[in-house]
Amino acid sequence: MRKIADYDVKGKRILVRVDLNCPVKDGKIIGDTRLRAHAITIKELSDRGGRLIVLSHQGRKGKEDFLSLEQHAKRLHQLIGRDVIFIDALVSEKAVNAIKSLNDGDIIVLDNVRHLHCETEHPHGEGEIIHHLSPVADYYVLDALSVAHRKHSSVVGFSKRIPSFAGDILAAEVEAVEKVRHGRDTTFIFGGSKVEDSFEVMKRWLAEGRARHILVGGALSVLMLYATGHSVGDSLKYLEDSGLMEYVPAAKELVEKNKDKIVLPVDVAVSIDNKRQEVDVGHIKNGQIWDIGEKTIEKYKEIIANSHTIVMNGPAGVYEIDDFAKGTRSLLEAVAKSKAFSLLGGGHTLSALDRFNLNKKHFGYVSLSGKALIEYLCGAQLPGIVALDDNEKKFQLNDLHHPRRK
Ligand code: 3PG
């Protein structure tokens, strides 16, 4: 991949697509791991005289975490130690004027790109943002593997119009993932709330024979327990409200076909008046399932200890609440202790690491990506990376080559 690190950026207006998507609680962003990582690469480009227009999304439309990027800009300002101006616009004259008036080293953050319908819905990823901003920018940089699996306008559209590059984070993540990309017999630990994503990926891993074990936690375990005929207490409403009931038949079939690989909880922790109560699967009557139970933790720990490659994506439970953090914490500690090469991904996994003060050096590689990481591991071609490759062929830049690092 052509890297921005190898090109002169002084005086260039650069659209930098990063991933500032953070976990959110009560309208506030929590867990700023991605912000801290991107602050380093944004500062570096600014130090080199680039005029930076930062693009990102936060959350998904209709979800609680769908916010503007104002808080993110403030946090970047604190982390970088220089002005980071939030512009509450994307394609209006206001945004274009702000870009035109940038000086060397200036940094602006435009609003959440998903405020534009065409960001996610344009069939070729060429929404109006591309038409408005390409003419006022010199370069485009994609610096997030975590969004490279989306054929969204801000991920694939600019590369059709202006010279484009990989940022340091994207380049480093791709390099790290390549190391485990072709492995077999991997133990996967799936959790979190993005059930649709995990489910699809899991199906693929199993079909390709790449998974030795899949340890299931989080909302995915609720779906799978229900699909295999267990009562899930008050979590049934969660499945209904989140539109997950349509996955029930497929989940049932998947578990039945892969009984030796998919490992489901044998007990869970339900929330009764916000307090943890351990219940064996088969006896769940009421309360919401908010964590895996202690017997399950022991069972999963044993499998982890005997694995040689582990990929963990998503927490096992509601780790933000102390009473329900045990599953996630124990599994992370077990992975840290094991001799296996481990690859961790997903925004909430990163926040959990921070919450439990677990040192990243105990893990093989801690990625900033979630589903994109898993897809890339599956061997999928990610649209964002394909777009960069095509761009490199289209825009030959030999004459602009000014290596930063000798
Ligand atoms: C992530 O958190 O995995 C990325 O920010 C991508 O978010 P998305 O799954 O909503 O596209």
JSON list of N, CA, C and O in Angstrom, two decimals, residues 3 26 37 39 53 135 140 200 238 267 321 335 349 384:
[
{"chain": "A", "resi": 3, "resn": "LYS", "atom": "N", "xyz": [1.94, 4.61, 1.24]},
{"chain": "A", "resi": 3, "resn": "LYS", "atom": "CA", "xyz": [1.75, 5.20, 2.58]},
{"chain": "A", "resi": 3, "resn": "LYS", "atom": "C", "xyz": [2.02, 6.70, 2.58]},
{"chain": "A", "resi": 3, "resn": "LYS", "atom": "O", "xyz": [3.01, 7.15, 2.00]},
{"chain": "A", "resi": 26, "resn": "ASP", "atom": "N", "xyz": [-24.79, 7.42, 28.34]},
{"chain": "A", "resi": 26, "resn": "ASP", "atom": "CA", "xyz": [-25.56, 8.64, 28.65]},
{"chain": "A", "resi": 26, "resn": "ASP", "atom": "C", "xyz": [-25.12, 9.83, 27.81]},
{"chain": "A", "resi": 26, "resn": "ASP", "atom": "O", "xyz": [-24.93, 10.95, 28.33]},
{"chain": "A", "resi": 37, "resn": "ALA", "atom": "N", "xyz": [-5.02, 6.80, 19.86]},
{"chain": "A", "resi": 37, "resn": "ALA", "atom": "CA", "xyz": [-4.20, 6.29, 18.75]},
{"chain": "A", "resi": 37, "resn": "ALA", "atom": "C", "xyz": [-4.20, 7.27, 17.58]},
{"chain": "A", "resi": 37, "resn": "ALA", "atom": "O", "xyz": [-3.15, 7.60, 17.02]},
{"chain": "A", "resi": 39, "resn": "ALA", "atom": "N", "xyz": [-4.85, 10.43, 17.64]},
{"chain": "A", "resi": 39, "resn": "ALA", "atom": "CA", "xyz": [-4.22, 11.71, 18.01]},
{"chain": "A", "resi": 39, "resn": "ALA", "atom": "C", "xyz": [-2.75, 11.71, 17.59]},
{"chain": "A", "resi": 39, "resn": "ALA", "atom": "O", "xyz": [-2.21, 12.72, 17.12]},
{"chain": "A", "resi": 53, "resn": "ILE", "atom": "N", "xyz": [-8.20, 17.77, 7.49]},
{"chain": "A", "resi": 53, "resn": "ILE", "atom": "CA", "xyz": [-9.66, 17.73, 7.60]},
{"chain": "A", "resi": 53, "resn": "ILE", "atom": "C", "xyz": [-9.99, 16.32, 8.06]},
{"chain": "A", "resi": 53, "resn": "ILE", "atom": "O", "xyz": [-9.87, 15.36, 7.29]},
{"chain": "A", "resi": 135, "resn": "PRO", "atom": "N", "xyz": [-12.92, 18.54, -4.66]},
{"chain": "A", "resi": 135, "resn": "PRO", "atom": "CA", "xyz": [-12.29, 19.67, -5.35]},
{"chain": "A", "resi": 135, "resn": "PRO", "atom": "C", "xyz": [-11.46, 20.59, -4.44]},
{"chain": "A", "resi": 135, "resn": "PRO", "atom": "O", "xyz": [-10.62, 21.33, -4.94]},
{"chain": "A", "resi": 140, "resn": "TYR", "atom": "N", "xyz": [-6.20, 12.25, 0.00]},
{"chain": "A", "resi": 140, "resn": "TYR", "atom": "CA", "xyz": [-7.09, 11.52, 0.91]},
{"chain": "A", "resi": 140, "resn": "TYR", "atom": "C", "xyz": [-6.24, 10.45, 1.61]},
{"chain": "A", "resi": 140, "resn": "TYR", "atom": "O", "xyz": [-5.40, 9.79, 0.97]},
{"chain": "A", "resi": 200, "resn": "GLU", "atom": "N", "xyz": [-22.57, -13.51, 11.00]},
{"chain": "A", "resi": 200, "resn": "GLU", "atom": "CA", "xyz": [-22.17, -13.71, 9.61]},
{"chain": "A", "resi": 200, "resn": "GLU", "atom": "C", "xyz": [-20.73, -14.21, 9.52]},
{"chain": "A", "resi": 200, "resn": "GLU", "atom": "O", "xyz": [-20.41, -15.14, 8.78]},
{"chain": "A", "resi": 238, "resn": "TYR", "atom": "N", "xyz": [-35.21, -8.36, 24.55]},
{"chain": "A", "resi": 238, "resn": "TYR", "atom": "CA", "xyz": [-34.04, -7.75, 23.88]},
{"chain": "A", "resi": 238, "resn": "TYR", "atom": "C", "xyz": [-33.91, -8.30, 22.46]},
{"chain": "A", "resi": 238, "resn": "TYR", "atom": "O", "xyz": [-33.69, -7.56, 21.51]},
{"chain": "A", "resi": 267, "resn": "ASP", "atom": "N", "xyz": [-23.93, -21.85, 32.01]},
{"chain": "A", "resi": 267, "resn": "ASP", "atom": "CA", "xyz": [-24.65, -21.03, 33.00]},
{"chain": "A", "resi": 267, "resn": "ASP", "atom": "C", "xyz": [-24.43, -19.55, 32.66]},
{"chain": "A", "resi": 267, "resn": "ASP", "atom": "O", "xyz": [-23.53, -19.22, 31.89]},
{"chain": "A", "resi": 321, "resn": "ILE", "atom": "N", "xyz": [-20.51, -2.61, 34.05]},
{"chain": "A", "resi": 321, "resn": "ILE", "atom": "CA", "xyz": [-21.09, -2.68, 35.40]},
{"chain": "A", "resi": 321, "resn": "ILE", "atom": "C", "xyz": [-20.31, -3.74, 36.19]},
{"chain": "A", "resi": 321, "resn": "ILE", "atom": "O", "xyz": [-20.21, -4.91, 35.75]},
{"chain": "A", "resi": 335, "resn": "VAL", "atom": "N", "xyz": [-6.60, -15.10, 28.48]},
{"chain": "A", "resi": 335, "resn": "VAL", "atom": "CA", "xyz": [-5.92, -14.94, 27.19]},
{"chain": "A", "resi": 335, "resn": "VAL", "atom": "C", "xyz": [-4.52, -14.35, 27.43]},
{"chain": "A", "resi": 335, "resn": "VAL", "atom": "O", "xyz": [-3.53, -14.80, 26.85]},
{"chain": "A", "resi": 349, "resn": "THR", "atom": "N", "xyz": [-13.85, -4.28, 23.34]},
{"chain": "A", "resi": 349, "resn": "THR", "atom": "CA", "xyz": [-12.77, -5.10, 23.90]},
{"chain": "A", "resi": 349, "resn": "THR", "atom": "C", "xyz": [-11.65, -4.17, 24.39]},
{"chain": "A", "resi": 349, "resn": "THR", "atom": "O", "xyz": [-11.07, -4.36, 25.46]},
{"chain": "A", "resi": 384, "resn": "GLY", "atom": "N", "xyz": [-12.18, -0.59, 1.23]},
{"chain": "A", "resi": 384, "resn": "GLY", "atom": "CA", "xyz": [-11.31, 0.56, 1.46]},
{"chain": "A", "resi": 384, "resn": "GLY", "atom": "C", "xyz": [-9.89, 0.31, 0.96]},
{"chain": "A", "resi": 384, "resn": "GLY", "atom": "O", "xyz": [-9.24, 1.19, 0.38]}
]
